[in-house]
Short mmCIF file of C-alpha atoms in Angstrom, two decimals:
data_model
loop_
_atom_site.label_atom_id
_atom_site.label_comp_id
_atom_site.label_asym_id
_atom_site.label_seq_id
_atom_site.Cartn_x
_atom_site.Cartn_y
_atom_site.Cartn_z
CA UNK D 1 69.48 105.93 113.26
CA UNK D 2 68.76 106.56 109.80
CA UNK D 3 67.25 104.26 107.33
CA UNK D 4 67.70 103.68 103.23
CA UNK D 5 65.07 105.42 101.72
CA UNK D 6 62.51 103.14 99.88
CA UNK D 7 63.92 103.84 96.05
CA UNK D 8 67.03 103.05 97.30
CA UNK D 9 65.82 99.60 98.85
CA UNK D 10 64.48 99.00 95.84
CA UNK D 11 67.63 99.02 93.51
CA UNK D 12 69.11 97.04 96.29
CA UNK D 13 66.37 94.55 95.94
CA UNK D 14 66.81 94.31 92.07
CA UNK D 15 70.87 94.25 92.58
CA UNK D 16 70.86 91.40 95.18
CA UNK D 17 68.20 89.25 92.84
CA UNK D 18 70.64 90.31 90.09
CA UNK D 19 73.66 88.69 91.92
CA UNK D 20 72.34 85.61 92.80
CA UNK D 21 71.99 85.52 89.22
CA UNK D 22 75.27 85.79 88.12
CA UNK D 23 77.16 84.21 90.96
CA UNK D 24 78.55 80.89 89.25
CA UNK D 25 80.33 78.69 91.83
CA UNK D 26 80.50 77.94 95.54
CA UNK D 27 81.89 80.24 98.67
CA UNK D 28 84.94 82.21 97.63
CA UNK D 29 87.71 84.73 98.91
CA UNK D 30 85.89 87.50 97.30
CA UNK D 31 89.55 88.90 96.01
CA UNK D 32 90.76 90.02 99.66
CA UNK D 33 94.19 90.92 100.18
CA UNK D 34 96.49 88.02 100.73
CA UNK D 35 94.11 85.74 99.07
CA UNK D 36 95.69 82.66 96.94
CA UNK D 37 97.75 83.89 94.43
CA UNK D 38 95.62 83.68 90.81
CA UNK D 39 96.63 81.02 88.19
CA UNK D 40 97.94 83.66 85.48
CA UNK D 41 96.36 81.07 82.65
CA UNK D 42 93.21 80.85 84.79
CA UNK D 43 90.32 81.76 81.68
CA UNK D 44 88.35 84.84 83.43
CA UNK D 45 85.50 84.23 85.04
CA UNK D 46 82.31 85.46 83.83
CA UNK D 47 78.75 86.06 84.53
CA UNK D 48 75.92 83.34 83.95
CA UNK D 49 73.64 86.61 83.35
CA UNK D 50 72.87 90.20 83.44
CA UNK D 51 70.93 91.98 85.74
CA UNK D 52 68.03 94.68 84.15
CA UNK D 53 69.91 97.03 82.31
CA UNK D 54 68.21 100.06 84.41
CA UNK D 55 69.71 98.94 87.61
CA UNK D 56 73.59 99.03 86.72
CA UNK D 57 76.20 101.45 86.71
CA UNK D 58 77.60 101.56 83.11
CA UNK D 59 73.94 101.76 81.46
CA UNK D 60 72.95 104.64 83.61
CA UNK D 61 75.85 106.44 83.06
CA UNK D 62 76.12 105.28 79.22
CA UNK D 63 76.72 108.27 76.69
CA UNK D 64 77.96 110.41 79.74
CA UNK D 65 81.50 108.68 81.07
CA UNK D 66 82.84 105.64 81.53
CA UNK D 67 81.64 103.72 85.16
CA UNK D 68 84.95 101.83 85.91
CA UNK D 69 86.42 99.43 88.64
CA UNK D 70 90.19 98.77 89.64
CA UNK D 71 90.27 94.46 90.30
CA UNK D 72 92.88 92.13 91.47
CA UNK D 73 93.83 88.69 90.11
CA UNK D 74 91.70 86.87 92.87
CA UNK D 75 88.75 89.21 91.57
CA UNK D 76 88.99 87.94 88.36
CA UNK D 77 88.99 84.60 89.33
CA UNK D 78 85.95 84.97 91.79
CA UNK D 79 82.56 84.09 90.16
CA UNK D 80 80.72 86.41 91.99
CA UNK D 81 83.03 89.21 92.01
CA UNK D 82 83.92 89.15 88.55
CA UNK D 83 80.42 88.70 87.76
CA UNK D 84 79.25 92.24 89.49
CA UNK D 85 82.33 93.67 87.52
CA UNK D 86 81.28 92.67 84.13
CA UNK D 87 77.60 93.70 84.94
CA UNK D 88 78.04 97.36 86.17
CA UNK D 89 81.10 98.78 85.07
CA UNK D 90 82.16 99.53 81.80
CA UNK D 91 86.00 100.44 82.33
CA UNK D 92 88.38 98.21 83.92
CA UNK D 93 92.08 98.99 85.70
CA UNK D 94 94.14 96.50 87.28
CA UNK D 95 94.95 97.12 90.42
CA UNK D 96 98.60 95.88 90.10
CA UNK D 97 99.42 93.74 87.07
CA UNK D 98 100.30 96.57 84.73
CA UNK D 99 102.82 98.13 87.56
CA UNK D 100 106.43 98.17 86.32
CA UNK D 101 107.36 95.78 89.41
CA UNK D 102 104.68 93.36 88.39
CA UNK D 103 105.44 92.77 84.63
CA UNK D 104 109.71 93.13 85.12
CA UNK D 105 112.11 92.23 87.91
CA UNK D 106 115.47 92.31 85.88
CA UNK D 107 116.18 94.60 82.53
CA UNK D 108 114.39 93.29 79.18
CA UNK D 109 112.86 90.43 80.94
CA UNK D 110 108.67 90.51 81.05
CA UNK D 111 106.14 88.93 82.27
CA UNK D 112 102.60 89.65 80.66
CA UNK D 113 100.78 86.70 81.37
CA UNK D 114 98.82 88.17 84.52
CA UNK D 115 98.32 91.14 82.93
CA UNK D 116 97.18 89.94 79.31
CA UNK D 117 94.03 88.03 81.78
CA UNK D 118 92.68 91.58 81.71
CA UNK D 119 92.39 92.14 78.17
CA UNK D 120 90.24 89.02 77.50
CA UNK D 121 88.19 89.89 80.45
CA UNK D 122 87.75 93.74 79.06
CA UNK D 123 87.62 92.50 75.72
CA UNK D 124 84.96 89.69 76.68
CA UNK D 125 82.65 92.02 78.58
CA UNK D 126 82.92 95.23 75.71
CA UNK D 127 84.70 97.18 78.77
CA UNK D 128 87.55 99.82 77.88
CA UNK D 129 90.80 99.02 79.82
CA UNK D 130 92.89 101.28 81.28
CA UNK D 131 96.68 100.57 81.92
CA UNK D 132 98.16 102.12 85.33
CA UNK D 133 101.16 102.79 84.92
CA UNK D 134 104.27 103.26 83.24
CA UNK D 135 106.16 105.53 85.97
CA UNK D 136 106.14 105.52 89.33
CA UNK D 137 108.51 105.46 92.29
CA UNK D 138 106.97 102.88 94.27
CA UNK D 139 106.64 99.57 93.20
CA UNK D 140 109.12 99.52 90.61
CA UNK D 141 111.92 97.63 89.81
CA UNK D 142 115.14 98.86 90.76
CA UNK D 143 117.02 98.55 87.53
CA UNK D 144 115.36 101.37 86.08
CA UNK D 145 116.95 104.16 87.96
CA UNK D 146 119.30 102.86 90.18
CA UNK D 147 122.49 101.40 89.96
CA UNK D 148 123.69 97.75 92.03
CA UNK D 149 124.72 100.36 94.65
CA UNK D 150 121.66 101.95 94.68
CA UNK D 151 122.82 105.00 93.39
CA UNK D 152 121.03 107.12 90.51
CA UNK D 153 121.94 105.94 87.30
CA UNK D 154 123.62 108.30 84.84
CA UNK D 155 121.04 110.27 83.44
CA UNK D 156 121.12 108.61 79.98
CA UNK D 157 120.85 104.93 80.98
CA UNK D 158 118.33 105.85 82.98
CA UNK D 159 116.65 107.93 80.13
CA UNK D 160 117.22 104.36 77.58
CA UNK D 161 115.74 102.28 80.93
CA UNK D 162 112.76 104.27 80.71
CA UNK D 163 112.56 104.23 77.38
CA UNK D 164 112.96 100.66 76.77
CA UNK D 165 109.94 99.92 80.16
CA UNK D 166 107.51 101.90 78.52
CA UNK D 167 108.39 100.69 74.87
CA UNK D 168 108.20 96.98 76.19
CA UNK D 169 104.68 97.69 77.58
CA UNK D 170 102.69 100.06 76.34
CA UNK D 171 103.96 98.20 72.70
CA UNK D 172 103.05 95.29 74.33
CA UNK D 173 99.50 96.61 74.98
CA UNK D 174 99.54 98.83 71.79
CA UNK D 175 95.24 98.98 70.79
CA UNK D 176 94.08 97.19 73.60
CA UNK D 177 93.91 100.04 76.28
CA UNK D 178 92.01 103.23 76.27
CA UNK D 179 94.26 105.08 77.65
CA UNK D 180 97.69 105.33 80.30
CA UNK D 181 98.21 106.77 83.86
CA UNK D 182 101.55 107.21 82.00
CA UNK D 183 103.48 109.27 85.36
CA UNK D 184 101.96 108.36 89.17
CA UNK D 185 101.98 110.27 92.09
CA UNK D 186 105.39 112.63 90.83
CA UNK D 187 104.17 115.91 92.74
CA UNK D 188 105.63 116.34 96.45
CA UNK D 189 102.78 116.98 99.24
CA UNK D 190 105.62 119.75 101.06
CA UNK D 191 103.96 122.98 100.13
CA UNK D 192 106.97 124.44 99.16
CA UNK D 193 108.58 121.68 96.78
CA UNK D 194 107.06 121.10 93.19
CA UNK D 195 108.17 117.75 92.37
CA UNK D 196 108.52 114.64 94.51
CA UNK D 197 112.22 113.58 94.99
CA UNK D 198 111.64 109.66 92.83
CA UNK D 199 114.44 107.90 92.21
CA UNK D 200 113.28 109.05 88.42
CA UNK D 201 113.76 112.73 89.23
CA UNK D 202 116.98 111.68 90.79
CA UNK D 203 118.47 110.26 87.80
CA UNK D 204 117.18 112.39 85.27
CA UNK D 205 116.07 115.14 86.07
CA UNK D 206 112.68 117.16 86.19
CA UNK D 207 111.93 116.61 82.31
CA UNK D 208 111.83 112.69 83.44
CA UNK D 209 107.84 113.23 83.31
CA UNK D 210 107.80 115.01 79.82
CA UNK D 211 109.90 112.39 78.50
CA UNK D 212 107.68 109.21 80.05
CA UNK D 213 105.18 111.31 78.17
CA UNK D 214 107.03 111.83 74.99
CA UNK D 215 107.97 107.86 75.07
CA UNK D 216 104.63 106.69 75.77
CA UNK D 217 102.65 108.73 72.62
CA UNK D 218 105.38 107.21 70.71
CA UNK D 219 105.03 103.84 71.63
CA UNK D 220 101.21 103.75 71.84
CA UNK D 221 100.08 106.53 69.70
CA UNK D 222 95.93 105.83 69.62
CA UNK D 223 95.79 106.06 73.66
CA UNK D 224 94.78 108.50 76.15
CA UNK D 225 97.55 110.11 78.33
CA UNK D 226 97.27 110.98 81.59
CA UNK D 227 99.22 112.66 84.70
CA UNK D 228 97.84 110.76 87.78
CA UNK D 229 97.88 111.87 91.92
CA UNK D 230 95.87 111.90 94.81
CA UNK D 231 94.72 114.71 96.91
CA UNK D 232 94.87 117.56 93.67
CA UNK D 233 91.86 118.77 94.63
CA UNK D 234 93.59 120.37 97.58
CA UNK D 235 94.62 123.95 96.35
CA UNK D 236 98.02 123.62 97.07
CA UNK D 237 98.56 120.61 95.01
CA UNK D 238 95.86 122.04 92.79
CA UNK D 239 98.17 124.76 91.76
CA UNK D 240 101.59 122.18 91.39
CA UNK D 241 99.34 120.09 89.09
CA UNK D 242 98.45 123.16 86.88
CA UNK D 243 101.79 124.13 86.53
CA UNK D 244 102.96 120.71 85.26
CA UNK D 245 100.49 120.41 82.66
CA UNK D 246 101.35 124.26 81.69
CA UNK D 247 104.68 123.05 81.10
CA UNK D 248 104.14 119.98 79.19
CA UNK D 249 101.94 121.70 76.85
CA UNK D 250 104.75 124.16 76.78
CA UNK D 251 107.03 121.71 75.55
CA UNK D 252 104.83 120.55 72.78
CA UNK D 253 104.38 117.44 75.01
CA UNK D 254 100.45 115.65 74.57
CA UNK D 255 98.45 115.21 77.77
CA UNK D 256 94.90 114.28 77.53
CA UNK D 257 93.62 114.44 80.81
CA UNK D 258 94.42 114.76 84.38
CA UNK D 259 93.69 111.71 86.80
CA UNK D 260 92.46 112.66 90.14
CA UNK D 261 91.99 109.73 92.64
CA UNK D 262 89.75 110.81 94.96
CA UNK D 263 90.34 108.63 97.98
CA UNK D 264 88.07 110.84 100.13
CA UNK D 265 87.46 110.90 104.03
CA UNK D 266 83.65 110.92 104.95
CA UNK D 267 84.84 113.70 107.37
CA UNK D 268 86.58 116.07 105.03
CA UNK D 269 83.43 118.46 104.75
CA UNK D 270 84.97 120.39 101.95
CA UNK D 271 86.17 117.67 99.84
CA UNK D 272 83.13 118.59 97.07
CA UNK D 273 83.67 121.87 96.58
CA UNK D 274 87.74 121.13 96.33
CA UNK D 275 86.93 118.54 93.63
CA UNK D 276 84.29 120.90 91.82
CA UNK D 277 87.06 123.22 92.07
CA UNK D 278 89.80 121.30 90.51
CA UNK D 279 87.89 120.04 88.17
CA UNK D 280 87.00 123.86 86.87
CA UNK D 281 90.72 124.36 87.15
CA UNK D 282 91.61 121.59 84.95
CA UNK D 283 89.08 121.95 82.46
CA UNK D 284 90.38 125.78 82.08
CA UNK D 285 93.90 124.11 81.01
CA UNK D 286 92.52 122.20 77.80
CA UNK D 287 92.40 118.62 79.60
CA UNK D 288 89.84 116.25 80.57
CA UNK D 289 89.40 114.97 83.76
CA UNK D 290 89.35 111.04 84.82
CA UNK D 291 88.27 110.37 88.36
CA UNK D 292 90.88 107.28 88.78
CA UNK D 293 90.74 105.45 92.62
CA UNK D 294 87.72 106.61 94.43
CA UNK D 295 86.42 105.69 97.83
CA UNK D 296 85.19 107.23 100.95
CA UNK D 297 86.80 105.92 103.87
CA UNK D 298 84.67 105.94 107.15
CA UNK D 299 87.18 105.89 109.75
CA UNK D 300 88.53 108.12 111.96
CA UNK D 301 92.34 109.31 110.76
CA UNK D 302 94.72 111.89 111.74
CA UNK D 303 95.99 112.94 108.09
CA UNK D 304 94.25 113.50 104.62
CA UNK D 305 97.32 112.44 102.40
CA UNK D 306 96.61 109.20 100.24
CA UNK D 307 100.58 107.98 100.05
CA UNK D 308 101.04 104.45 100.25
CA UNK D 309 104.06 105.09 102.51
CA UNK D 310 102.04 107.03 105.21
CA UNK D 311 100.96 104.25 107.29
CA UNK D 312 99.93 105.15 111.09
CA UNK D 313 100.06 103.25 114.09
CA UNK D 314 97.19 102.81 116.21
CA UNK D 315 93.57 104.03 115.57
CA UNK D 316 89.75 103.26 116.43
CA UNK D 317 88.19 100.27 114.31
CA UNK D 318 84.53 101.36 115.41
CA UNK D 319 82.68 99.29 112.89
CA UNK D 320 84.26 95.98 113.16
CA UNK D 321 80.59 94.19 113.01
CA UNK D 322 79.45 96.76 110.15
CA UNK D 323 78.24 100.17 109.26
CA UNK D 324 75.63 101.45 111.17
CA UNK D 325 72.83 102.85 108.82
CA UNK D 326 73.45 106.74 110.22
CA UNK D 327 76.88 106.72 108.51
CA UNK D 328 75.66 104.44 105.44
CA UNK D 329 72.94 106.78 104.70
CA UNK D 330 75.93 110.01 105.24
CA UNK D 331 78.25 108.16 103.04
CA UNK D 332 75.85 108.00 100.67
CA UNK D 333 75.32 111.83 100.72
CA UNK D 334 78.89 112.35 100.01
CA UNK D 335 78.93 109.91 96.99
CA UNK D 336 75.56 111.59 95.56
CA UNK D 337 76.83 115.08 95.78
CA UNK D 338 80.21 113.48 94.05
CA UNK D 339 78.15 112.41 90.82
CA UNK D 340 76.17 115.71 90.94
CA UNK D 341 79.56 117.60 90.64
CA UNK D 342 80.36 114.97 87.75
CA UNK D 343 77.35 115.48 85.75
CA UNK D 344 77.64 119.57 86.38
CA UNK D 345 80.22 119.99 83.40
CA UNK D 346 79.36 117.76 80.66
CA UNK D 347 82.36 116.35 78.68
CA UNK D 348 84.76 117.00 80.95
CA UNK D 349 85.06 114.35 83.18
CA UNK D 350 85.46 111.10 81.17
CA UNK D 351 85.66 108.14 83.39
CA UNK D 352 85.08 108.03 87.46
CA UNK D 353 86.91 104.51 88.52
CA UNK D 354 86.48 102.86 92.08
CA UNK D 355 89.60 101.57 93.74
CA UNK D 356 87.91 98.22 94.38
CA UNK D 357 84.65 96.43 94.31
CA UNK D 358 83.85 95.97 97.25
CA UNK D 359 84.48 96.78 100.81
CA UNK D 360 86.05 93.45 101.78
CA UNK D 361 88.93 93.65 99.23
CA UNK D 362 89.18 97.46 99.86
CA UNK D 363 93.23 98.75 100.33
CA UNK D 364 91.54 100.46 102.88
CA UNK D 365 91.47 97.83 105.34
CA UNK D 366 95.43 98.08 105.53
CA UNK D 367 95.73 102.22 105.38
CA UNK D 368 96.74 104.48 106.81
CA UNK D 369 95.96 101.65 109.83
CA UNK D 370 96.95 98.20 109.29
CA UNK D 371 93.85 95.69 110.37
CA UNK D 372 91.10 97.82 110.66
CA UNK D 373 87.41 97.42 109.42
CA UNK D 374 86.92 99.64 106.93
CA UNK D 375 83.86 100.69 104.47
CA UNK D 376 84.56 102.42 101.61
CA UNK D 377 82.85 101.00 98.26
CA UNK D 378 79.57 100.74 96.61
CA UNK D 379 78.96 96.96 97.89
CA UNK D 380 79.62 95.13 101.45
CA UNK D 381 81.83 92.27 102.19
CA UNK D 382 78.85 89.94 101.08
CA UNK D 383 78.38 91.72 97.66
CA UNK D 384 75.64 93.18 98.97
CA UNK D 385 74.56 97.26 97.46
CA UNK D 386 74.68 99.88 100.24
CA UNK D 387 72.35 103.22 100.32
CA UNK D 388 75.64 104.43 98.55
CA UNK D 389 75.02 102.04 95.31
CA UNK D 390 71.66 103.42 95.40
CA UNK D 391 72.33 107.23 96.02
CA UNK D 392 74.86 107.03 92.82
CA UNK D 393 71.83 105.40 90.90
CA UNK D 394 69.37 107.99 91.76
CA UNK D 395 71.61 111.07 91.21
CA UNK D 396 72.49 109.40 87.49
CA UNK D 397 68.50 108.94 86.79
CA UNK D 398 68.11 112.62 86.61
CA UNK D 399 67.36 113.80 83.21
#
């Protein structure tokens, strides 16, 4: 059974100290899944204090890329939660607010209330906020593409419908984000088809992601555009991804950077050299590179594909009463040699983003297995660092 090495203690020491600093209010949901629904007009919570600038995320990464965290609603309104967020991260993404389905259920109508909480909490903690996203096929209102029989839409009402969503909110958001995951998820995992079947492609047609483009540098010319996926560090998908931003720059179409979001499996033994591959790749086409939704899940599963559909039935839950130190200390191997591939091209990769906080409000816990006990983040269930927190400190010390 392995244990943390000492250093690492250490910044766990400082980090827990830190917390009880910061953590304003009594026992709380700590943002799970399910949780109370968050009062939209709520004021964000914030921290009573800082911990030492040394021990947190955003100040040893400073100068290099942004350190950034994708929150709920209920983490917002957590004390504690919101608290660690404002301390050690310097780049914020909501993990659903800014979705199409969130902010509109019938054409022209918007809600922005949930989502505006996140620009005062950005705003009030000097963090850059990202918006995710403008297009994607799931969760997303029907009106867009589809007719009331829920067949494609002729191609230029869809076209205005597009238009008009991304007009409506990245206008709505015009200066206050850094940047857009403008088109989500659009390239198909079958090896031999290039783009996903969306209801978007159905309606359209394959320029549907040139023109999301096209409408979103018109509508919020000063931000950062980027394609967004999971699993492109694969080859296969690698490849699909290069071609697309080939043929947007073809076009004449702007595309800043390419998001990768890294939802890695702690078993996947060549998921480093795939990333430090991609990353090479991407870098070769002109584009930066954001790191968008990471985690390393711990659990045993029988596919690699990060699809929000692809739930499986069934499966081992072997660390229902917590990690055991062996595969703490292993995860945090995987996350250190993560940052070291980070920091090995300077420039290129501008932001790496966790998809969560910590591991109690973790998607994870829900997929590809619904109910299981999973692991995946920088901090436990009780906000507590793992070796992991510590390994990503050390690796960001180096000169």
């Amino acid at each position: 059974m392995g244990r943390p090495r000492p250093r690492r203690l250490l910044r766990a020491s400082f980090a827990i100290f830190s917390l009880a600093a910061i953590a304003a209010g009594g026992p709380a949901a700590l943002g799970q899944p399910g949780g109370k629904p968050a009062d939209p007009k709520a004021a964000p919570a914030a921290p009573a204090a800082s911990p030492s600038a040394g021990e947190t995320l955003r100040h040893a990464a400073r100068g290099r890329f942004l350190v950034g965290a994708a929150v709920s609603s209920w983490g917002l309104n957590d004390p504690k939660v919101a608290g660690l967020v404002a301390s050690q991260f310097d780049s914020l993404t909501a993990e659903n607010e800014f979705k199409p389905a969130s902010l509109s259920r019938q054409p022209g109508q918007y809600r922005f209330e949930a989502a505006d909480r996140f620009v005062e909490f950005a705003r009030a903690h000097d963090m850059k906020l990202v918006g995710h996203n403008l297009c994607w096929h799931s969760q997303a209102p029907a009106w867009l593409f589809r007719g009331q029989d829920n067949k494609p839409l002729p191609r230029d009402q869809a076209l205005k419908n597009l238009k008009d969503h991304i007009d409506a909110v990245a206008g709505h958001f015009k200066g206050k984000v850094i940047g857009w995951d403008v088109v989500n998820e659009a390239i198909s995992d079958a090896k031999d088809e290039y783009l996903r079947k969306t209801p978007a492609l159905r309606a359209i047609g394959d320029d549907y992601i040139a023109k999301a483009f096209e409408f979103a540098h018109a509508a919020d010319p000063g931000a950062e555009l980027y394609y967004n996926d999971y699993s492109n560090e694969n080859p296969v998908k690698r490849e699909k991804t290069v071609r697309l931003v080939r043929e947007l720059k073809a076009k004449g179409v702007r595309i800043d950077a390419v998001g990768m979001q890294c939802h890695f499996v702690l078993s996947d033994a060549d998921a480093i050299d795939k990333l430090d591959q991609s990353i090479a790749a991407y870098a070769a086409e002109g584009v930066k590179v954001a790191i968008t939704e990471l985690d390393v899940d711990v659990l045993p599963r029988r596919g690699r594909v990060a699809d929000i559909g692809a739930l499986e039935k069934g499966g081992d839950n072997p660390y229902k009463e917590g990690l055991p130190p062996a595969v703490a200390e292993a995860q945090a191997r995987f996350y250190a040699r993560l940052f070291e591939v980070v920091l090995k091209r300077p420039g290129v990769v501008n932001r790496v983003t966790f998809w969560g906080v910590h591991d109690g409000a973790s998607w994870l816990n829900g997929f590809p297995v619904r109910g299981r006990t999973n692991h995946p983040l920088l901090w436990d269930r009780q906000l507590k660092p793992k070796p992991a927190f510590g390994a990503v400190l050390d690796v960001l010390a180096r000169p």
